[in-house]
Amino acid sequence: MIGIIDYGMGNLFSVSKALERLDVEYSIGDRPEQLEHADGLILPGVGAFPDAMKALGEHGFRQFILEKIDRGVPFYGICLGMQLLFESSEEGGFTEGLGVFEGTIKRFRGVTDAGMKYKVPHMGWNRLTLHHPGHFVLENVGEEYVYFVHSYVVETEDEDVLLATADYHREVPAIIGRGNVVASQFHPEKSGRAGIQLLDNFCSKVENRHVTRR
Amino acid sequence: MLAKRIIPCLDVKEGRVVKGIQFVDIRDAGDPVELAKMYDEAGADELVFLDISATHEGQKTMINVVREVASELLIPFTVGGGIRTIADMRETLRNGADKVAVNSAAVKRPALIREGADYFGSQCIVVAIDGNWDEEKREWFVYTAGGRHRTERTVTAWAEEAERLGAGEILLTSMDQDGEKTGFDLAMLKAVQDIVTIPVIASGGAGNKEHFHEVFTEVDADAALAASIFHYKETSIENVKDYLRNKGVEVR
């Protein structure tokens, strides 16, 4: 069973519908104890980084997430749910994140080094460049288009965790992963075939784990 | 870099798609969910649903349509028509729409854009503008109430204000061109593109695949919306995309 972390800041409807399509059992919980027995966790997120960190704390999820990740429970962060996994964000001042990955969240500058202006948010279908095609979450995923909507972007020195990037006037981390933790800047449930494949791969990982445990 | 988006638009009245859609290969051509699925499979990058229900019951039905579409679709979609308050926005977004489009209600009370952007994020708020050229004043003016009411706002000033208030996108429809199939209103689009930095969706006038090429290359629109040429199968999304791809325009 997959647990969806409900801290009041995500579009839970579309992600739960996507799991139903994949015929995966899930449960939505707004307190850690409700998701204690989940075999895998999804952290969705729409909104502002500081509000989200505050809400995670209020729901008691900060420690819970770190412990589960530590124990190797498969974990998928979506959109803001991916950004929260990094050390900090400059959105609305400096806010500390969960610090699972090295790096920080910065706003798109809206202008290139050459001085050319570009639109922020990065909104629309953009193509993935795969850096670690062998990773379990990328199985059967090609260099396909996925749907992005974001004004803030991950900056990290840790290139090993960049499973896929997109090009929007700079390199945009699109899929992040290490061990059993994966995350995507885009919403997999709104990103056509490639998106649903990613979710499916994640769910398979969760279910395999379940099987081996038994 | 971003692919140019092709967006079919479906007019929904009392829960049914209107404007007689000519499809033989689907069970029920009036069912918005069936049509949405078909367009999704055909390669639509996004969908826009415009609710033109006249009754309160019709608007309630729209919420069910939104829920069903959200369960079936793997692409983003926008819902417009009849969205007047934050509560309307919340209900539409909570039931699975990715964006809401506001038109007349925002012209009447521009703060609605700001409130929507603050509550739900700019990326959810599309400001739809219907514009018409005034030959005497040499300007485009904003129309509301489905084109029945002319306002004193110019299209460019309103687009600029909408962006300032937090709109995430502008859906710009040319009333002069709408239904004419003679091409998008490039001059009006260019005037707006020059002023705003948010994405602009061109609407009104698409008659063939060349028109899409024109709007993407001559004014660099981010997306183009069309209804009848897709509904009546005058061309298909696949055809338009193949054509654009061959011409070097990036499409999904």
PDB file of C-alpha atoms in Angstrom, chain A residues 126-133 138 141-146 148 159 161-168 170-176 186, chain B residues 1 250:
ATOM      1  CA  ASN A 126       9.665  20.145 -22.239  1.00  0.00           C
ATOM      2  CA  ARG A 127      11.874  17.244 -23.213  1.00  0.00           C
ATOM      3  CA  LEU A 128      13.817  15.098 -20.788  1.00  0.00           C
ATOM      4  CA  THR A 129      17.507  14.391 -21.161  1.00  0.00           C
ATOM      5  CA  LEU A 130      18.284  11.161 -19.327  1.00  0.00           C
ATOM      6  CA  HIS A 131      21.525  10.951 -17.371  1.00  0.00           C
ATOM      7  CA  HIS A 132      21.050   7.611 -15.637  1.00  0.00           C
ATOM      8  CA  PRO A 133      18.740   5.638 -17.933  1.00  0.00           C
ATOM      9  CA  LEU A 138      13.380   5.393 -15.731  1.00  0.00           C
ATOM     10  CA  VAL A 141      11.013   6.091 -20.150  1.00  0.00           C
ATOM     11  CA  GLY A 142      12.696   7.741 -23.113  1.00  0.00           C
ATOM     12  CA  GLU A 143      13.736  11.298 -23.784  1.00  0.00           C
ATOM     13  CA  GLU A 144      10.084  12.265 -23.829  1.00  0.00           C
ATOM     14  CA  TYR A 145       8.144  15.440 -23.134  1.00  0.00           C
ATOM     15  CA  VAL A 146       6.695  16.083 -19.691  1.00  0.00           C
ATOM     16  CA  PHE A 148       6.396  21.546 -16.171  1.00  0.00           C
ATOM     17  CA  GLU A 159      25.339  15.551 -10.216  1.00  0.00           C
ATOM     18  CA  VAL A 161      21.328  12.523  -8.168  1.00  0.00           C
ATOM     19  CA  LEU A 162      20.308  14.149 -11.468  1.00  0.00           C
ATOM     20  CA  LEU A 163      18.542  11.276 -13.201  1.00  0.00           C
ATOM     21  CA  ALA A 164      17.072  13.534 -15.880  1.00  0.00           C
ATOM     22  CA  THR A 165      17.148  17.208 -16.760  1.00  0.00           C
ATOM     23  CA  ALA A 166      15.375  19.538 -19.160  1.00  0.00           C
ATOM     24  CA  ASP A 167      16.703  22.594 -20.936  1.00  0.00           C
ATOM     25  CA  TYR A 168      15.023  25.919 -20.228  1.00  0.00           C
ATOM     26  CA  ARG A 170      19.660  26.631 -18.204  1.00  0.00           C
ATOM     27  CA  GLU A 171      19.792  23.051 -17.004  1.00  0.00           C
ATOM     28  CA  VAL A 172      16.621  22.209 -15.069  1.00  0.00           C
ATOM     29  CA  PRO A 173      16.719  19.187 -12.739  1.00  0.00           C
ATOM     30  CA  ALA A 174      13.643  17.203 -13.738  1.00  0.00           C
ATOM     31  CA  ILE A 175      13.991  13.811 -12.057  1.00  0.00           C
ATOM     32  CA  ILE A 176      16.097  13.308  -8.945  1.00  0.00           C
ATOM     33  CA  PHE A 186       6.853  17.917 -12.993  1.00  0.00           C
TER      34      PHE A 186
ATOM     35  CA  MET B   1      13.159  24.112 -24.797  1.00  0.00           C
ATOM     36  CA  GLU B 250       9.246  22.234 -31.620  1.00  0.00           C
TER      37      GLU B 250
END
